[in-house]
Amino acid sequence: MTQSEHGVSLASIYQARRRIAGQAARTPLVCSRALSERFDAEILLKLETQQPTGAFKLRGATNMIAALIERHGRDALEAGVVTASTGNHGRAVAFAASRLGIAATICLSRLVPANKVVAIEALGAEVRRVGESQDEAFGEVERLVHERGMTLIPPFDDPLIAAGQGTIGLELMEDAPDLDRVIVGLSGGGLLGGIGAAVKAIRPETRLTGVSLSHGAAMWESLQAGRPVAVEEVESLADSLGGGIGLDNRCTFGLVREVMDDHYQVSEVAIAHAMVDLLEHEKLLVEGAAAVGLAALAEHGIEVRGQRVALILSGNGVALETLDRARSMCGR
């Protein structure tokens, strides 16, 4: 798939940065002394946990809504915006829409933790709980688009969404232009694909490593099959990495295939240990999806000695009961 086909370019990522300025934060990139000593490398942590909504998703949602208003005018969104989400994207859409005075409806499966539902509702969006998977929640989204004329803000599979997430890649290259490797959680592919589009355009030799769940890894299974495939969604500490990529995926499947250099799958135990390590040693509260980069380093012994490595800590939306479960799995 060429750049013109997936629609994400370095230029579109710079345009996204202009649109999201003042809405999404430019987040810190900090060096972890403890992890650097542990892995004999310079380990840098990109703190997307410091976004106003607690996760990177604000970048893509803000970029898409702002771009639609820019191109078609505010009246085009009069019926409101709608999406399906595992939580973080829904909160981002709700936040961005509320800042722009636009109604938002967020469709969530029953697997989405209650803390994320409460956070979305607090932003004034309507929440609909539908089905046992993100794909089932998307059925309700399609109905609302068709019957009410609402505008879909997809969680990942759109060039505007991926370009928004790609602004992380610009910041990485500005703050650490000689990065050897970036390790990113992989689900629908908007985060990894967007970051990869920016990083590879600026420094092609930087390796881009994706990390998925050990079960229910829809993007990885699709890449293995050579086409988008459906997988059974499973409960995980890294619930934000759940869900399918869409059988009609038009953007992120090809984008991830183009930019990702290698890939690892991590166990629930490894995710639990990474979450607890980041809390106890870095004083960072992160959700499971944000901890998978560290989980992959620890579980698979990725060779990073002497390298400069960035881990994307993608969000902090973890329920206390989930954190307790992680601690219990670690024997804490």
Tab-separated table of C-alpha atoms in Angstrom:
chain	number	residue	atom	x	y	z
A	1	MET	CA	0.000	0.000	0.000
A	2	THR	CA	1.459	3.361	-1.000
A	3	GLN	CA	1.316	6.587	0.956
A	4	SER	CA	-1.393	7.894	-1.356
A	5	GLU	CA	-3.513	4.825	-0.602
A	6	HIS	CA	-3.366	4.940	3.193
A	7	GLY	CA	-3.437	8.731	3.180
A	8	VAL	CA	-0.907	9.415	5.943
A	9	SER	CA	2.119	11.548	5.092
A	10	LEU	CA	4.599	13.666	6.992
A	11	ALA	CA	2.786	16.729	5.650
A	12	SER	CA	-0.566	15.515	6.995
A	13	ILE	CA	1.032	14.910	10.403
A	14	TYR	CA	2.386	18.473	10.493
A	15	GLN	CA	-1.117	19.696	9.563
A	16	ALA	CA	-2.489	17.649	12.453
A	17	ARG	CA	-0.046	19.281	14.851
A	18	ARG	CA	-1.337	22.700	13.812
A	19	ARG	CA	-4.946	21.649	14.395
A	20	ILE	CA	-4.451	20.086	17.821
A	21	ALA	CA	-2.250	22.871	19.233
A	22	GLY	CA	-3.809	24.143	22.441
A	23	GLN	CA	-6.154	21.153	22.693
A	24	ALA	CA	-3.840	18.150	23.099
A	25	ALA	CA	-0.637	18.454	25.119
A	26	ARG	CA	2.939	18.140	23.931
A	27	THR	CA	3.928	15.416	26.377
A	28	PRO	CA	7.301	14.924	28.111
A	29	LEU	CA	9.913	12.379	27.061
A	30	VAL	CA	11.789	11.406	30.220
A	31	CYS	CA	14.698	9.076	30.891
A	32	SER	CA	14.145	6.227	33.349
A	33	ARG	CA	17.340	5.712	35.309
A	34	ALA	CA	16.136	2.430	36.801
A	35	LEU	CA	15.080	0.916	33.466
A	36	SER	CA	18.199	2.211	31.729
A	37	GLU	CA	20.368	0.419	34.283
A	38	ARG	CA	18.216	-2.715	34.097
A	39	PHE	CA	18.474	-3.045	30.309
A	40	ASP	CA	21.908	-1.438	29.839
A	41	ALA	CA	20.381	1.111	27.476
A	42	GLU	CA	18.919	4.595	27.561
A	43	ILE	CA	15.217	3.949	28.129
A	44	LEU	CA	12.992	6.961	27.459
A	45	LEU	CA	9.330	7.126	28.479
A	46	LYS	CA	6.860	9.123	26.351
A	47	LEU	CA	4.231	10.223	28.872
A	48	GLU	CA	0.941	10.276	26.967
A	49	THR	CA	-0.525	9.682	30.427
A	50	GLN	CA	-0.279	13.467	30.829
A	51	GLN	CA	-2.843	14.262	28.145
A	52	PRO	CA	-5.948	16.088	29.482
A	53	THR	CA	-7.952	12.890	28.933
A	54	GLY	CA	-5.156	10.648	30.211
A	55	ALA	CA	-4.346	8.995	26.871
A	56	PHE	CA	-2.924	9.622	23.383
A	57	LYS	CA	-6.326	9.240	21.706
A	58	LEU	CA	-7.046	12.945	22.182
A	59	ARG	CA	-4.612	13.757	19.381
A	60	GLY	CA	-6.422	11.808	16.667
A	61	ALA	CA	-9.963	12.683	17.757
A	62	THR	CA	-9.172	16.397	17.967
A	63	ASN	CA	-7.463	16.371	14.578
A	64	MET	CA	-10.365	14.675	12.827
A	65	ILE	CA	-13.130	16.816	14.310
A	66	ALA	CA	-11.147	20.009	13.675
A	67	ALA	CA	-10.375	18.929	10.098
A	68	LEU	CA	-14.051	18.189	9.374
A	69	ILE	CA	-15.069	21.629	10.639
A	70	GLU	CA	-12.232	23.200	8.651
A	71	ARG	CA	-13.299	21.461	5.438
A	72	HIS	CA	-17.091	21.396	5.682
A	73	GLY	CA	-18.127	23.903	8.350
A	74	ARG	CA	-19.645	23.343	11.785
A	75	ASP	CA	-23.145	22.752	10.342
A	76	ALA	CA	-21.929	19.490	8.816
A	77	LEU	CA	-21.687	18.095	12.365
A	78	GLU	CA	-25.070	19.417	13.514
A	79	ALA	CA	-26.409	15.884	14.149
A	80	GLY	CA	-23.415	15.171	16.371
A	81	VAL	CA	-20.499	12.780	16.272
A	82	VAL	CA	-20.476	9.110	17.215
A	83	THR	CA	-17.929	6.377	17.765
A	84	ALA	CA	-17.311	2.956	19.260
A	85	SER	CA	-14.437	2.586	21.672
A	86	THR	CA	-12.688	0.470	24.273
A	87	GLY	CA	-12.745	3.603	26.423
A	88	ASN	CA	-9.896	6.011	25.698
A	89	HIS	CA	-11.025	7.020	22.214
A	90	GLY	CA	-14.559	7.546	23.481
A	91	ARG	CA	-13.286	9.859	26.185
A	92	ALA	CA	-11.171	11.725	23.640
A	93	VAL	CA	-14.104	12.218	21.266
A	94	ALA	CA	-16.312	13.344	24.145
A	95	PHE	CA	-13.668	15.849	25.290
A	96	ALA	CA	-12.948	17.239	21.830
A	97	ALA	CA	-16.644	17.504	20.967
A	98	SER	CA	-17.489	19.247	24.235
A	99	ARG	CA	-14.751	21.828	23.647
A	100	LEU	CA	-16.282	22.566	20.222
A	101	GLY	CA	-19.926	22.553	21.355
A	102	ILE	CA	-20.848	19.404	19.412
A	103	ALA	CA	-23.021	16.550	20.699
A	104	ALA	CA	-21.298	13.168	21.050
A	105	THR	CA	-22.558	9.606	21.467
A	106	ILE	CA	-20.125	6.879	22.501
A	107	CYS	CA	-20.979	3.197	21.974
A	108	LEU	CA	-19.146	0.790	24.278
A	109	SER	CA	-19.192	-2.970	24.655
A	110	ARG	CA	-19.872	-4.459	28.075
A	111	LEU	CA	-16.167	-5.378	28.344
A	112	VAL	CA	-15.200	-1.723	28.812
A	113	PRO	CA	-14.393	-1.071	32.503
A	114	ALA	CA	-16.847	1.026	34.501
A	115	ASN	CA	-14.242	3.692	35.325
A	116	LYS	CA	-13.915	4.539	31.632
A	117	VAL	CA	-17.693	4.757	31.231
A	118	VAL	CA	-17.942	7.196	34.130
A	119	ALA	CA	-15.123	9.333	32.708
A	120	ILE	CA	-16.905	9.616	29.337
A	121	GLU	CA	-20.261	10.467	30.867
A	122	ALA	CA	-18.614	13.180	32.980
A	123	LEU	CA	-17.743	14.991	29.749
A	124	GLY	CA	-21.408	15.244	28.762
A	125	ALA	CA	-21.507	12.554	26.079
A	126	GLU	CA	-24.279	10.000	25.744
A	127	VAL	CA	-23.008	6.469	26.431
A	128	ARG	CA	-24.598	3.356	24.955
A	129	ARG	CA	-23.528	-0.096	26.191
A	130	VAL	CA	-24.002	-2.567	23.332
A	131	GLY	CA	-22.876	-6.185	22.935
A	132	GLU	CA	-19.836	-8.120	24.108
A	133	SER	CA	-17.250	-6.773	21.676
A	134	GLN	CA	-16.174	-3.585	19.956
A	135	ASP	CA	-17.444	-4.993	16.660
A	136	GLU	CA	-20.945	-5.318	18.157
A	137	ALA	CA	-20.753	-1.767	19.480
A	138	PHE	CA	-19.907	-0.644	15.954
A	139	GLY	CA	-23.216	-2.066	14.779
A	140	GLU	CA	-24.968	0.563	16.884
A	141	VAL	CA	-22.656	3.247	15.480
A	142	GLU	CA	-23.599	2.289	11.930
A	143	ARG	CA	-27.285	2.492	12.834
A	144	LEU	CA	-26.897	5.990	14.289
A	145	VAL	CA	-24.943	7.181	11.253
A	146	HIS	CA	-27.589	5.792	8.893
A	147	GLU	CA	-30.734	6.785	10.816
A	148	ARG	CA	-29.697	10.052	12.474
A	149	GLY	CA	-27.051	11.364	10.118
A	150	MET	CA	-24.392	11.445	12.818
A	151	THR	CA	-20.727	11.694	11.806
A	152	LEU	CA	-18.450	8.763	12.600
A	153	ILE	CA	-15.145	9.498	14.325
A	154	PRO	CA	-13.445	6.091	13.976
A	155	PRO	CA	-11.057	4.950	16.727
A	156	PHE	CA	-8.160	4.208	14.390
A	157	ASP	CA	-8.923	3.406	10.749
A	158	ASP	CA	-8.802	6.869	9.206
A	159	PRO	CA	-5.912	8.955	7.873
A	160	LEU	CA	-6.906	11.931	10.044
A	161	ILE	CA	-6.902	9.787	13.184
A	162	ALA	CA	-3.541	8.196	12.365
A	163	ALA	CA	-2.032	11.574	11.460
A	164	GLY	CA	-3.122	12.957	14.815
A	165	GLN	CA	-1.412	10.098	16.627
A	166	GLY	CA	1.583	10.644	14.373
A	167	THR	CA	2.266	13.957	16.100
A	168	ILE	CA	3.830	11.814	18.853
A	169	GLY	CA	6.413	10.737	16.291
A	170	LEU	CA	7.259	14.362	15.484
A	171	GLU	CA	7.841	15.069	19.163
A	172	LEU	CA	10.026	11.980	19.538
A	173	MET	CA	12.218	13.014	16.616
A	174	GLU	CA	12.557	16.550	17.956
A	175	ASP	CA	13.356	15.499	21.529
A	176	ALA	CA	15.527	12.455	20.689
A	177	PRO	CA	16.523	12.651	17.000
A	178	ASP	CA	18.957	9.723	17.261
A	179	LEU	CA	16.478	7.150	18.603
A	180	ASP	CA	17.420	3.558	17.783
A	181	ARG	CA	14.042	1.991	18.534
A	182	VAL	CA	10.458	2.958	19.380
A	183	ILE	CA	8.266	0.338	21.080
A	184	VAL	CA	4.514	0.826	20.696
A	185	GLY	CA	1.409	-1.101	21.701
A	186	LEU	CA	-0.412	-2.480	18.656
A	187	SER	CA	-4.165	-2.874	18.373
A	188	GLY	CA	-6.056	-1.119	15.583
A	189	GLY	CA	-2.836	0.407	14.311
A	190	GLY	CA	-3.573	4.129	14.506
A	191	LEU	CA	-0.944	4.772	17.186
A	192	LEU	CA	1.834	2.602	15.773
A	193	GLY	CA	1.027	3.515	12.181
A	194	GLY	CA	0.919	7.247	12.834
A	195	ILE	CA	4.113	7.277	14.892
A	196	GLY	CA	5.805	5.085	12.299
A	197	ALA	CA	4.809	7.352	9.419
A	198	ALA	CA	6.477	10.307	11.142
A	199	VAL	CA	9.547	8.506	12.456
A	200	LYS	CA	10.315	6.609	9.244
A	201	ALA	CA	9.967	9.775	7.148
A	202	ILE	CA	12.459	11.603	9.363
A	203	ARG	CA	14.843	8.797	10.419
A	204	PRO	CA	14.260	5.569	8.440
A	205	GLU	CA	16.871	3.607	10.387
A	206	THR	CA	14.928	3.861	13.663
A	207	ARG	CA	13.303	0.482	14.352
A	208	LEU	CA	9.587	0.413	15.065
A	209	THR	CA	8.514	-2.460	17.314
A	210	GLY	CA	4.873	-3.400	17.827
A	211	VAL	CA	3.553	-5.239	20.886
A	212	SER	CA	0.252	-7.129	21.010
A	213	LEU	CA	-1.638	-9.336	23.413
A	214	SER	CA	-0.843	-13.048	23.456
A	215	HIS	CA	-4.495	-13.771	22.541
A	216	GLY	CA	-6.963	-11.776	20.466
A	217	ALA	CA	-4.282	-9.794	18.598
A	218	ALA	CA	-6.390	-8.786	15.605
A	219	MET	CA	-3.823	-6.699	13.725
A	220	TRP	CA	-1.050	-9.275	14.120
A	221	GLU	CA	-3.316	-12.145	13.041
A	222	SER	CA	-4.400	-10.051	10.054
A	223	LEU	CA	-0.820	-9.306	9.051
A	224	GLN	CA	-0.020	-13.007	9.262
A	225	ALA	CA	-3.018	-13.832	7.071
A	226	GLY	CA	-2.236	-11.063	4.588
A	227	ARG	CA	-5.697	-9.547	4.979
A	228	PRO	CA	-7.938	-8.224	7.775
A	229	VAL	CA	-9.434	-11.092	9.775
A	230	ALA	CA	-11.782	-11.341	12.738
A	231	VAL	CA	-10.545	-12.686	16.069
A	232	GLU	CA	-12.309	-13.474	19.321
A	233	GLU	CA	-12.009	-10.584	21.747
A	234	VAL	CA	-10.728	-11.653	25.175
A	235	GLU	CA	-10.577	-9.974	28.561
A	236	SER	CA	-7.145	-8.558	29.351
A	237	LEU	CA	-5.282	-6.256	31.712
A	238	ALA	CA	-4.517	-4.357	28.502
A	239	ASP	CA	-8.187	-3.908	27.583
A	240	SER	CA	-7.371	-0.953	25.299
A	241	LEU	CA	-5.592	-3.364	22.947
A	242	GLY	CA	-8.743	-5.435	22.429
A	243	GLY	CA	-11.107	-5.331	19.477
A	244	GLY	CA	-10.865	-6.041	15.771
A	245	ILE	CA	-9.376	-3.928	13.002
A	246	GLY	CA	-12.427	-4.079	10.721
A	247	LEU	CA	-12.724	-6.470	7.796
A	248	ASP	CA	-12.957	-3.461	5.468
A	249	ASN	CA	-9.887	-1.767	6.970
A	250	ARG	CA	-8.753	0.932	4.543
A	251	CYS	CA	-5.891	2.702	6.279
A	252	THR	CA	-4.116	1.201	9.261
A	253	PHE	CA	-3.618	-2.369	8.039
A	254	GLY	CA	-1.510	-1.185	5.117
A	255	LEU	CA	0.145	1.543	7.165
A	256	VAL	CA	1.289	-0.846	9.907
A	257	ARG	CA	2.515	-3.346	7.327
A	258	GLU	CA	4.586	-0.558	5.760
A	259	VAL	CA	6.231	0.906	8.878
A	260	MET	CA	6.544	-1.866	11.504
A	261	ASP	CA	9.926	-3.629	11.660
A	262	ASP	CA	9.252	-6.336	14.251
A	263	HIS	CA	6.559	-7.554	16.604
A	264	TYR	CA	6.141	-9.318	19.938
A	265	GLN	CA	3.196	-10.759	21.849
A	266	VAL	CA	3.152	-10.511	25.633
A	267	SER	CA	1.482	-12.560	28.352
A	268	GLU	CA	-0.881	-11.268	31.006
A	269	VAL	CA	1.723	-11.977	33.686
A	270	ALA	CA	4.319	-9.901	31.851
A	271	ILE	CA	1.841	-7.023	31.504
A	272	ALA	CA	1.039	-7.242	35.216
A	273	HIS	CA	4.711	-7.082	36.191
A	274	ALA	CA	5.293	-4.119	33.885
A	275	MET	CA	2.334	-2.202	35.328
A	276	VAL	CA	3.538	-2.795	38.881
A	277	ASP	CA	7.161	-1.982	38.019
A	278	LEU	CA	6.163	1.349	36.481
A	279	LEU	CA	4.065	2.200	39.529
A	280	GLU	CA	6.600	1.169	42.152
A	281	HIS	CA	9.843	2.320	40.506
A	282	GLU	CA	8.737	5.189	38.265
A	283	LYS	CA	5.699	6.332	40.303
A	284	LEU	CA	3.646	6.154	37.097
A	285	LEU	CA	0.101	4.823	37.116
A	286	VAL	CA	-0.478	3.266	33.692
A	287	GLU	CA	-3.070	1.007	32.107
A	288	GLY	CA	-2.067	-2.382	30.764
A	289	ALA	CA	-1.865	-1.207	27.148
A	290	ALA	CA	0.673	1.433	28.194
A	291	ALA	CA	2.890	-1.146	29.889
A	292	VAL	CA	3.273	-3.622	27.018
A	293	GLY	CA	6.513	-2.066	25.743
A	294	LEU	CA	8.221	-2.737	29.048
A	295	ALA	CA	6.529	-6.151	29.181
A	296	ALA	CA	8.047	-7.051	25.810
A	297	LEU	CA	11.540	-5.930	26.844
A	298	ALA	CA	11.340	-8.063	29.981
A	299	GLU	CA	9.576	-11.141	28.612
A	300	HIS	CA	11.387	-11.476	25.298
A	301	GLY	CA	14.807	-10.115	26.175
A	302	ILE	CA	14.839	-7.767	23.185
A	303	GLU	CA	18.460	-6.814	22.499
A	304	VAL	CA	18.727	-3.095	23.238
A	305	ARG	CA	22.117	-2.817	24.970
A	306	GLY	CA	23.756	0.501	24.229
A	307	GLN	CA	20.708	1.768	22.353
A	308	ARG	CA	18.403	4.738	22.822
A	309	VAL	CA	14.879	3.338	23.132
A	310	ALA	CA	11.506	5.059	23.564
A	311	LEU	CA	8.537	3.329	25.197
A	312	ILE	CA	5.128	4.874	24.511
A	313	LEU	CA	3.175	5.020	27.782
A	314	SER	CA	-0.121	5.464	26.010
A	315	GLY	CA	-2.595	6.049	28.839
A	316	ASN	CA	-3.445	5.974	32.536
A	317	GLY	CA	-7.053	4.784	32.429
A	318	VAL	CA	-6.738	1.859	34.817
A	319	ALA	CA	-9.387	0.887	37.351
A	320	LEU	CA	-8.241	0.206	40.902
A	321	GLU	CA	-9.602	-3.330	40.732
A	322	THR	CA	-7.527	-3.950	37.588
A	323	LEU	CA	-4.432	-2.653	39.325
A	324	ASP	CA	-5.191	-4.886	42.313
A	325	ARG	CA	-5.489	-7.854	39.950
A	326	ALA	CA	-2.119	-6.999	38.410
A	327	ARG	CA	-0.509	-6.750	41.845
A	328	SER	CA	-2.022	-10.076	42.833
A	329	MET	CA	-0.615	-11.723	39.693
A	330	CYS	CA	2.819	-10.428	40.746
A	331	GLY	CA	2.418	-11.825	44.265
A	332	ARG	CA	2.288	-8.344	45.766
